[in-house]
Short mmCIF file of C-alpha atoms in Angstrom, two decimals:
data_model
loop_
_atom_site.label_atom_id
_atom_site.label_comp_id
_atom_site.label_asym_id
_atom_site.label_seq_id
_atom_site.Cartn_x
_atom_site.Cartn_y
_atom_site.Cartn_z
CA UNK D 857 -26.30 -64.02 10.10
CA UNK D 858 -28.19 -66.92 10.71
CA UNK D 859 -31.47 -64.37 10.98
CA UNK D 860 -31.31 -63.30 7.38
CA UNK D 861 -30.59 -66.98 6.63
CA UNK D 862 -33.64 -67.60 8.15
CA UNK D 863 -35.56 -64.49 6.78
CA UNK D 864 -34.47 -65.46 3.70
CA UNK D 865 -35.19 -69.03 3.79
CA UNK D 866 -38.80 -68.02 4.47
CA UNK D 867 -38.93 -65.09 1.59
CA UNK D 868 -38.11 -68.23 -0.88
CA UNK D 869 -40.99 -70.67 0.81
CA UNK D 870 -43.84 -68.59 0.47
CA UNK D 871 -44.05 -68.08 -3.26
CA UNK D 872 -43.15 -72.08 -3.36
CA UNK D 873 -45.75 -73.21 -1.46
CA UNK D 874 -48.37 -71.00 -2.56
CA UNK D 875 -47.81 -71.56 -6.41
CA UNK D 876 -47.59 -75.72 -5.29
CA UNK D 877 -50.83 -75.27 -3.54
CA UNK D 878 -52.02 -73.30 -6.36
CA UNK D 879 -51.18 -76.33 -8.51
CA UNK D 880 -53.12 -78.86 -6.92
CA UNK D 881 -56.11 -77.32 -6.20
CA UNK D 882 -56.30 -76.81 -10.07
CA UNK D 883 -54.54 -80.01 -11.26
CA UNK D 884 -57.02 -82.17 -9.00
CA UNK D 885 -60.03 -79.83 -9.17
CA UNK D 886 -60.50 -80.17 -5.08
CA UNK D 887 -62.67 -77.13 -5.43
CA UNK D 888 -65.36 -80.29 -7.42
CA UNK D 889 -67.76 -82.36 -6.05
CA UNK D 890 -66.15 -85.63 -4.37
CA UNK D 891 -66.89 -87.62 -7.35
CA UNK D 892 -65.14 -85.41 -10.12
CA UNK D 893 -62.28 -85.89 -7.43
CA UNK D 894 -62.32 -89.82 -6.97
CA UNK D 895 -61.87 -89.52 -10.94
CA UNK D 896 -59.04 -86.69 -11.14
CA UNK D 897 -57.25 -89.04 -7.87
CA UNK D 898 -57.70 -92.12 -10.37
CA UNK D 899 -56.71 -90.94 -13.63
CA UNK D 900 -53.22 -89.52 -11.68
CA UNK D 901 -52.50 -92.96 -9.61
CA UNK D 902 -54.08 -96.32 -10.98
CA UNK D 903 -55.89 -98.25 -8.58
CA UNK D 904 -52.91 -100.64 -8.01
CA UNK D 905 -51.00 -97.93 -7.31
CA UNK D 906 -52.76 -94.94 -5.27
CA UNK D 907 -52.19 -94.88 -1.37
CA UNK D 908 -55.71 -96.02 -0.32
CA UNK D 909 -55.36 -94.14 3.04
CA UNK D 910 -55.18 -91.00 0.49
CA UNK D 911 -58.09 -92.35 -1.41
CA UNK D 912 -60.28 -92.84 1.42
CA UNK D 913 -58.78 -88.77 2.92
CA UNK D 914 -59.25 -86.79 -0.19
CA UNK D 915 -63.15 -88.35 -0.27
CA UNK D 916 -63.99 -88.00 3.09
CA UNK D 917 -62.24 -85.09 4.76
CA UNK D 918 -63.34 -81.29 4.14
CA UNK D 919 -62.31 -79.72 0.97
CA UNK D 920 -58.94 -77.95 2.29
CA UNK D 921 -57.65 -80.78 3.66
CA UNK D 922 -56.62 -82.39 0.56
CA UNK D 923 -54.49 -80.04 -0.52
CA UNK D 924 -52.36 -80.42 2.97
CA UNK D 925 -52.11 -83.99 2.60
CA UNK D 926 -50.69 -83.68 -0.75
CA UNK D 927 -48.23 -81.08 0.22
CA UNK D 928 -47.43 -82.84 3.61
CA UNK D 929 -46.21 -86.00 0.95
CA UNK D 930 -44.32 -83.47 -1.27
CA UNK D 931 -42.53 -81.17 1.25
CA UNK D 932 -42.43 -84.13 3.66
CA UNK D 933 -38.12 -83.02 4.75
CA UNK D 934 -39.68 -79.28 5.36
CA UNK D 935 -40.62 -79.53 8.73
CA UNK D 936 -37.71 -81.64 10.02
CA UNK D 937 -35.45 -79.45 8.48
CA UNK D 938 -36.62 -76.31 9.59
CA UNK D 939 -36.43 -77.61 13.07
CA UNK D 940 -33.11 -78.50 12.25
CA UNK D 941 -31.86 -74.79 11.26
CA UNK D 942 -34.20 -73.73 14.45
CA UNK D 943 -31.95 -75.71 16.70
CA UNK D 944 -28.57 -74.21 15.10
CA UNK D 945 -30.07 -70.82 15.36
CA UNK D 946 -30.42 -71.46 19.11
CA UNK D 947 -26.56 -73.16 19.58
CA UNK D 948 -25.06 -70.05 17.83
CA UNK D 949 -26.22 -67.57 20.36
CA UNK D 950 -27.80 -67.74 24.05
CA UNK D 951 -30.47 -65.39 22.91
CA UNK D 952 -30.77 -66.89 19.34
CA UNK D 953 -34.10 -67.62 20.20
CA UNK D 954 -35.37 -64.49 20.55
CA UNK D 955 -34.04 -64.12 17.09
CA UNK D 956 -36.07 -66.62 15.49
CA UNK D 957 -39.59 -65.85 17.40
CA UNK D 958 -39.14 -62.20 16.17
CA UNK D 959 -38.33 -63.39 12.83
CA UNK D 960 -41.16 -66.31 12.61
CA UNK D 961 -43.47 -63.48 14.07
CA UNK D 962 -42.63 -60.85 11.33
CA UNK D 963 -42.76 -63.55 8.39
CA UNK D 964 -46.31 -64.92 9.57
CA UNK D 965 -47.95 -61.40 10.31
CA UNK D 966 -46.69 -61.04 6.30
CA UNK D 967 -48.46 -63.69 4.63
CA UNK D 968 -51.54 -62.64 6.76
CA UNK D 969 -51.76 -59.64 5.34
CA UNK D 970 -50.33 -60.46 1.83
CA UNK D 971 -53.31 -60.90 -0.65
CA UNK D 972 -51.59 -64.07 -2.49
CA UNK D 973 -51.29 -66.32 0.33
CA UNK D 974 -54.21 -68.11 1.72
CA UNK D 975 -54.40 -68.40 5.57
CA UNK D 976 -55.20 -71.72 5.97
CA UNK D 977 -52.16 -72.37 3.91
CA UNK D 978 -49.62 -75.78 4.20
CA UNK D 979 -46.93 -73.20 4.97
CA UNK D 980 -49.06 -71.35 7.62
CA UNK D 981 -49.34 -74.76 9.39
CA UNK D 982 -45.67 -75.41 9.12
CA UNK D 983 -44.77 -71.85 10.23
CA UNK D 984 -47.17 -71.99 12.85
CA UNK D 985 -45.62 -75.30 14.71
CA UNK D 986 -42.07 -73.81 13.88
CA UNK D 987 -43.49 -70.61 15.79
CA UNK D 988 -44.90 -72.66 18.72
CA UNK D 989 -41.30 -74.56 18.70
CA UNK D 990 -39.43 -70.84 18.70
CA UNK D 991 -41.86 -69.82 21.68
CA UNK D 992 -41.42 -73.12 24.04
CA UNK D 993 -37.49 -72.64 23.35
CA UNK D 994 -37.62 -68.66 24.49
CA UNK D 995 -39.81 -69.48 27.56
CA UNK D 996 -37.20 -72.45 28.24
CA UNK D 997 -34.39 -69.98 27.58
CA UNK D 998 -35.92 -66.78 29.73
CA UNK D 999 -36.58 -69.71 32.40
CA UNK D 1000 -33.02 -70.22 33.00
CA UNK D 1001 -32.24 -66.66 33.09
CA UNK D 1002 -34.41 -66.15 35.68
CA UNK D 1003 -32.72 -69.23 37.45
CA UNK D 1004 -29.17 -68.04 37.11
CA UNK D 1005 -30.08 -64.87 37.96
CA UNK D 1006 -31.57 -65.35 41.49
CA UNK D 1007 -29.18 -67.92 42.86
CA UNK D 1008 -26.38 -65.96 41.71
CA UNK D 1009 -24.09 -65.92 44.66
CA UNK D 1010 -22.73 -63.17 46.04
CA UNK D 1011 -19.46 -61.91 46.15
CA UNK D 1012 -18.03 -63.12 49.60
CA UNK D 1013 -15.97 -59.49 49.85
CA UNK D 1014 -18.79 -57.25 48.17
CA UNK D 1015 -18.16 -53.24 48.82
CA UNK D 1016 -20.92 -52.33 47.18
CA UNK D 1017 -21.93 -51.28 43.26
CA UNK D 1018 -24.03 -52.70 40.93
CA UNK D 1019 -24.94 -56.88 41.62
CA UNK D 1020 -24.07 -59.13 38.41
CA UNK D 1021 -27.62 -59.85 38.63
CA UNK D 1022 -28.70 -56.29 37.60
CA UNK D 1023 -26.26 -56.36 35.30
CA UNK D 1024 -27.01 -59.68 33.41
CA UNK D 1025 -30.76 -58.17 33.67
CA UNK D 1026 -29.59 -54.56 32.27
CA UNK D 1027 -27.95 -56.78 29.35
CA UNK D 1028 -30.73 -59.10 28.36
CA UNK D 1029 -32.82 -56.03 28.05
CA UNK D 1030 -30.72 -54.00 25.77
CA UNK D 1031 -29.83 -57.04 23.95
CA UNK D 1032 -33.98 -57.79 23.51
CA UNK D 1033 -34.91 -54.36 22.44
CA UNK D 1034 -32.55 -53.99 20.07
CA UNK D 1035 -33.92 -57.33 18.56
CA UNK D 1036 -37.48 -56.35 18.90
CA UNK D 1037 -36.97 -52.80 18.19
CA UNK D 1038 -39.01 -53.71 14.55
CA UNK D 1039 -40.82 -56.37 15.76
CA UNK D 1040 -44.71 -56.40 14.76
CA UNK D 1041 -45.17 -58.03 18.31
CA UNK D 1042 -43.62 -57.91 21.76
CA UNK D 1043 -46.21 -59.75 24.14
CA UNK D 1044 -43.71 -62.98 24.79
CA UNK D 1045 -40.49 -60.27 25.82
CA UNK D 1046 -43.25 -58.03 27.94
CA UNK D 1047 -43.85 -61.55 29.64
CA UNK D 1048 -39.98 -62.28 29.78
CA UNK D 1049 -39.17 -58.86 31.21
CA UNK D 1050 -41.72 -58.56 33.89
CA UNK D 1051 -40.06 -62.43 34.88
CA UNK D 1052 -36.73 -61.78 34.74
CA UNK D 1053 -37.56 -57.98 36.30
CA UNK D 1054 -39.25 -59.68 39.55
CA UNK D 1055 -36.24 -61.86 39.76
CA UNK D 1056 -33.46 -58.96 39.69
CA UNK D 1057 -35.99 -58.03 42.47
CA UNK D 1058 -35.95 -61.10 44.38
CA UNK D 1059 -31.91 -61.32 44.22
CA UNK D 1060 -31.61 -57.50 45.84
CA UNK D 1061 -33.96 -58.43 48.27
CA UNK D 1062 -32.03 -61.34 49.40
CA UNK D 1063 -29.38 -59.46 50.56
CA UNK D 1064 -30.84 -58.71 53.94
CA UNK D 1065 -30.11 -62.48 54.91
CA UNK D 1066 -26.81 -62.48 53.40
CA UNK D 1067 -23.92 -61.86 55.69
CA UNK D 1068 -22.20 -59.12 53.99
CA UNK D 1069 -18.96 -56.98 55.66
CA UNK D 1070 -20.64 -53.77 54.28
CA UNK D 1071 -23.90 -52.00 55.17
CA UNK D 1072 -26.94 -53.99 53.23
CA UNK D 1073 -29.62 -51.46 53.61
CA UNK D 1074 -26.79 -49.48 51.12
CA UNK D 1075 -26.23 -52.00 48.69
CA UNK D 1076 -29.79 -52.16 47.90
CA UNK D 1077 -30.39 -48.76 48.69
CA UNK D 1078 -27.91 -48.14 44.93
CA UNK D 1079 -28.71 -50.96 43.29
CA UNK D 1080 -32.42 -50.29 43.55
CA UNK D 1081 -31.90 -46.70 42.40
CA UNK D 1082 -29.83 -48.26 39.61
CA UNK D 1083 -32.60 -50.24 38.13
CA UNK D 1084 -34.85 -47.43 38.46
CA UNK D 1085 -32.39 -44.96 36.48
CA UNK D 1086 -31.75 -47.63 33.79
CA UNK D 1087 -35.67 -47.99 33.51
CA UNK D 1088 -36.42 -44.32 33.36
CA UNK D 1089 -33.95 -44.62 30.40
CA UNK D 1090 -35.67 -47.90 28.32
CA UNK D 1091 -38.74 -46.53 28.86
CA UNK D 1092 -40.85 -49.76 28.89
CA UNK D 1093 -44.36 -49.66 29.14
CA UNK D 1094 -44.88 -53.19 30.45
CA UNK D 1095 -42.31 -52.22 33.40
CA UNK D 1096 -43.58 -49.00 34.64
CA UNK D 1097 -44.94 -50.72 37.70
CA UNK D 1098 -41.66 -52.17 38.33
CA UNK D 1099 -39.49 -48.65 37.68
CA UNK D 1100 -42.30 -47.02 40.62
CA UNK D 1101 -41.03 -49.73 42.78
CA UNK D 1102 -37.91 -49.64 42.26
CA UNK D 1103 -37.94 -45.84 43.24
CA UNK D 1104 -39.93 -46.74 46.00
CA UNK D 1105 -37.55 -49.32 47.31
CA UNK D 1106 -34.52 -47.65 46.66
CA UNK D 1107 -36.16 -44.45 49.40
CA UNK D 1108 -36.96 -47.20 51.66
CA UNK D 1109 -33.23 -48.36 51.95
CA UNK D 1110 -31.94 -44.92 51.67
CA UNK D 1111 -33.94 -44.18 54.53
CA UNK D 1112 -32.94 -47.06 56.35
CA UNK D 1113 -29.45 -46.21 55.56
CA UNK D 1114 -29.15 -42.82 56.95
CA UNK D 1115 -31.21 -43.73 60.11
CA UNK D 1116 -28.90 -46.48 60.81
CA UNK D 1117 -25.90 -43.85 60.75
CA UNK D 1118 -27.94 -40.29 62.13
CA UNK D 1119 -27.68 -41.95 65.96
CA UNK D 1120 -24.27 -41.11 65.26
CA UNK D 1121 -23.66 -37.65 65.52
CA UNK D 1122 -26.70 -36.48 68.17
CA UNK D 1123 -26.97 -40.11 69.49
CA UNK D 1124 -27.41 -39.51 73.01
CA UNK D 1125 -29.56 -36.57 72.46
CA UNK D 1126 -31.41 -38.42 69.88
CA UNK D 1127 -31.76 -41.07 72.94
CA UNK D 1128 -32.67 -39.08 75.77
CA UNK D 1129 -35.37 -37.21 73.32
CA UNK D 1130 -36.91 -40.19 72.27
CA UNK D 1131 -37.20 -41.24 75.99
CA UNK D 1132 -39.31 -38.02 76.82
CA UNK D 1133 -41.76 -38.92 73.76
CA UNK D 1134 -42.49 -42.36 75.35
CA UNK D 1135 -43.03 -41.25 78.83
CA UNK D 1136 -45.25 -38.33 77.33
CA UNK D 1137 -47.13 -41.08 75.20
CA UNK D 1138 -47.58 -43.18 78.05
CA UNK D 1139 -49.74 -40.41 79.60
CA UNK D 1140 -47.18 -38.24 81.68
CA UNK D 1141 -48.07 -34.57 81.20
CA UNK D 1142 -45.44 -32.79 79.12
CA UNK D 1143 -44.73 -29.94 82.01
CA UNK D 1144 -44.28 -32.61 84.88
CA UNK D 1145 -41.44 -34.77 82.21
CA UNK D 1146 -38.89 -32.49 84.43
CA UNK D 1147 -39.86 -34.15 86.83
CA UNK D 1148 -38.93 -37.71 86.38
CA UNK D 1149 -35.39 -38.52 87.67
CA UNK D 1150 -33.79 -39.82 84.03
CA UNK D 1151 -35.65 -37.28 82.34
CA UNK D 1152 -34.97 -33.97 84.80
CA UNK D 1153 -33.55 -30.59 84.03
CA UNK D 1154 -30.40 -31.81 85.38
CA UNK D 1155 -30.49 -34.32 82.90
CA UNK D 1156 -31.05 -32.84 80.04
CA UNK D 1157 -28.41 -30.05 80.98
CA UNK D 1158 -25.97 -33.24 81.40
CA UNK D 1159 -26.74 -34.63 78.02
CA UNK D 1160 -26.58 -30.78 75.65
CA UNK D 1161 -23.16 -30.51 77.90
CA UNK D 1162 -21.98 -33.44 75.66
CA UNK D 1163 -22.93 -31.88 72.24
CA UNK D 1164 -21.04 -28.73 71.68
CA UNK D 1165 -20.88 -27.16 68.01
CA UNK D 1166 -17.29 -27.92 67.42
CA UNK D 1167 -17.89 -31.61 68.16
CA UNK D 1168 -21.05 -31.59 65.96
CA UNK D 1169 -19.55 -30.71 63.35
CA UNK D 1170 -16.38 -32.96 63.57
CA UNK D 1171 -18.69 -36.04 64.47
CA UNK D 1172 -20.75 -35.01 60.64
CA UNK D 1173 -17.33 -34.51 58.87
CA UNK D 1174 -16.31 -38.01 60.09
CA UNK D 1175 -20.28 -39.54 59.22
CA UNK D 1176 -19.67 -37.73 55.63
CA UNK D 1177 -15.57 -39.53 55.11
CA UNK D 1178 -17.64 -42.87 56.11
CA UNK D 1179 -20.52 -42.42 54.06
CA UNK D 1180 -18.25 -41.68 51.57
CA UNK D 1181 -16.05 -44.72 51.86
CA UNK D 1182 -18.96 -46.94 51.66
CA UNK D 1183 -20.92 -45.31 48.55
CA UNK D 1184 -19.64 -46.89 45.25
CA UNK D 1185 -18.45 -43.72 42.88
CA UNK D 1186 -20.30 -45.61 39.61
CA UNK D 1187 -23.80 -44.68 41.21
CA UNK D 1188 -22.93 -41.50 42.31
CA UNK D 1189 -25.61 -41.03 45.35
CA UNK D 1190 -23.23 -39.47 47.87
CA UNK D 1191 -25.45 -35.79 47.59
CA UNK D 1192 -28.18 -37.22 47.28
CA UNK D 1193 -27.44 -39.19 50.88
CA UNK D 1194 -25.61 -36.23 52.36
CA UNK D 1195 -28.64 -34.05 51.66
CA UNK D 1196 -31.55 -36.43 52.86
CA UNK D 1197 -28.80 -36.87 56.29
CA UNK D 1198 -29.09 -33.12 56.44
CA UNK D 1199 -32.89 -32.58 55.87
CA UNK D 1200 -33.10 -35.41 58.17
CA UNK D 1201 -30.77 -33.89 60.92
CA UNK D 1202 -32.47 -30.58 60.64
CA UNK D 1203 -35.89 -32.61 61.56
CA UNK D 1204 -34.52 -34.04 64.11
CA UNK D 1205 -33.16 -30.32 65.63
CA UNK D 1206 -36.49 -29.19 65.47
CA UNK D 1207 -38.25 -32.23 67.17
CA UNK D 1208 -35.86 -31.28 70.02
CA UNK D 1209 -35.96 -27.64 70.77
CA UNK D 1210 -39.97 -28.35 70.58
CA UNK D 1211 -40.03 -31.08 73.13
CA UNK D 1212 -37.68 -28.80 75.28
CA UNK D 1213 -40.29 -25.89 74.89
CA UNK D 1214 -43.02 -27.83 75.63
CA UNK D 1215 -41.36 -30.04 78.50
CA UNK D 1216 -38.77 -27.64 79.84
CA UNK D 1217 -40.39 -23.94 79.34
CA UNK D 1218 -38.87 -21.68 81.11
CA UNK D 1219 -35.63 -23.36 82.35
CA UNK D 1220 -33.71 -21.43 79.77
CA UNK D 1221 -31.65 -25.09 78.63
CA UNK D 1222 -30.87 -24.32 75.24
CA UNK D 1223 -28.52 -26.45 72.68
CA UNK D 1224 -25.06 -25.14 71.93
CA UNK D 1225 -26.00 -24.68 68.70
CA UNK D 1226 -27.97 -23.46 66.42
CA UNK D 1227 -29.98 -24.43 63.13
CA UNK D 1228 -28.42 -22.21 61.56
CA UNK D 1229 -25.04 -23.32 62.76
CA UNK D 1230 -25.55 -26.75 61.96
CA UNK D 1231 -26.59 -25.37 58.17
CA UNK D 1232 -23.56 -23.70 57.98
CA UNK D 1233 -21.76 -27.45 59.02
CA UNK D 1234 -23.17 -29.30 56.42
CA UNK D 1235 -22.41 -26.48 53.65
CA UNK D 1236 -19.14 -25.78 55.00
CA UNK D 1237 -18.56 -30.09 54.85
CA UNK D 1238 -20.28 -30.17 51.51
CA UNK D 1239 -17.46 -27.03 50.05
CA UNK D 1240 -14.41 -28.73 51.50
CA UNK D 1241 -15.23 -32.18 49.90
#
């Protein structure tokens, strides 16, 4: 409401002013010589009577100033009360600003390219301080946003799902394009969404120093991937940076996720492999590996003993019940997890039968099972869920 008030406000001033300014310029003949308009100034306001600080303007200042001072005296309430309506406008809505920039914008671009109105204009001036005003008052507003958005605290039993700071981010950019959707400009909200965007940033980040009961590499792994979905959706131009690192960040956390949990199900292999790379890096020749005491035949036989197939596959189903326990169902990531855990897994089966070729040829130690048994776990877990 209080937009088309304003829009319409506006649609009334422009002929006003113009045919005002119109007026004058003829009445007092300001396009004359300063003489012919000492006389017009006289002839209006006797001597006794005329301002002399108007006097002394209208004869010394450039032709188009005149004409300003004369409407600045006539429409002398305009200003004032425009900043007046500018303030209501603001009260009425937390985003009411936005509002009236986009509408102050809009009107301005008009009389620019409307062949009536002259751009140097008394209105132009007045619009143009009302437009400064609507600007400071967005950047005020979109600084406080920011604000509340990255000391928003969080909640002291968070499970997961989306942070109210991606979702107070998610709604002031909805809210925005929807106001700007017709808007002849949009290089102030580019500015305010690249702001608040690195501070949605800033308050996922600082989750790794909050002491949460759940797993934080997973909260930001979804929340990441949400902001990234909901900008592949809005399809921003100014925030295309933003939606590649968003992607990017929400891999990184994924990865970290998984890695934190694949020790579980091969950990000990995973341990006693990882051993047999150092020692190898360190400069030990990968056929004499047997031969060191924590990393011997005996060993290794000691450590695949521990891993049969039946217990592989019951330590993954319990890895998928936690995995999903911890995933929030609103995000919906729990095959995209359970598949980078299996690509992952499947690496990691490989890594190992080649570092027991290379270090252990010809001892005939072999894992209990196979890669394609531990396929047929994973899509056999996958089915039954």
């Amino acid at each position: 409401v209080s937009k088309q008030i304003l829009e319409q406000v506006l649609r009334e001033l422009q002929p006003l002013c113009i045919t005002e300014q119109q007026f004058i310029e003829k009445f007092f003949q300001l396009s004359h010589n300063a003489a012919d308009l000492e006389v017009s100034v006289r002839i209006v306001w006797p001597q006794s009577q005329c301002p002399l600080h108007l006097i002394a303007y209208l004869l010394f200042s450039r032709p188009e100033e005149p004409t300003s001072l004369l409407l600045s005296e006539i429409f002398s309430s305009l200003e004032p009360e425009l900043r007046g309506f500018l303030d209501i406008c603001n009260k009425i809505h937390p985003f009411g600003c936005m509002q009236v920039l986009v509408t102050l914008n809009d009107s301005i671009f008009d009389m620019w390219d409307s062949s009536s109105a002259l751009p140097s204009s008394f209105l132009n001036s007045i619009l143009g301080n009302m437009l400064l005003l609507a600007k400071n008052s967005f950047n005020k507003c979109i600084g406080t946003l920011c604000k509340e958005i990255e000391e928003t605290r969080m909640p002291s039993k968070l499970k997961g799902g989306i942070l109210p700071s991606v979702s107070r981010f998610k709604e002031f950019v909805n809210f925005s394009e929807e106001v700007f959707r017709t808007a002849q400009r949009r290089g102030e909200l580019d500015k305010a969404h690249l702001r608040l965007a690195s501070s949605v940033f800033s308050s996922i980040n600082s989750l790794s120093s909050a002491n949460l009961k759940t797993n934080t590499d997973m909260v930001m792994m979804e929340n990441f991937h949400h902001v990234y979905c909901f900008l592949c959706q809005k399809m921003i131009h100014c925030l295309e940076d933003k939606k590649i690192e968003a992607k990017q960040r929400h891999s990184e956390h994924m990865k970290k996720y998984i890695i934190t949990y694949l020790g579980q199900p091969l950990e000990k292999l995973n341990h006693f492999f990882e051993g047999v790379k150092a020692r190898v890096a360190q400069g030990v020749k990968e056929e004499e590996v047997s031969f060191q005491l924590a990393y011997s035949k005996q060993e290794l036989r000691k450590v695949i003993d521990k891993y049969p197939g039946k217990e592989v596959k019951r330590a993954l189903e319990t890895l998928y019940r936690k995995i999903h326990k911890d995933l929030s169902p609103e995000e919906n990531l729990l095959p995209v997890v359970w598949h980078a855990m299996e690509r992952e897994l499947i690496h990691q089966y490989q890594e190992f039968e080649e570092l027991i070729q290379c270090c252990y040829a010809g001892s005939g130690i072999a894992m209990d099972f196979t890669m394609e048994d531990l396929l047929s776990y994973f899509r056999s877990i996958t089915l039954s869920s």
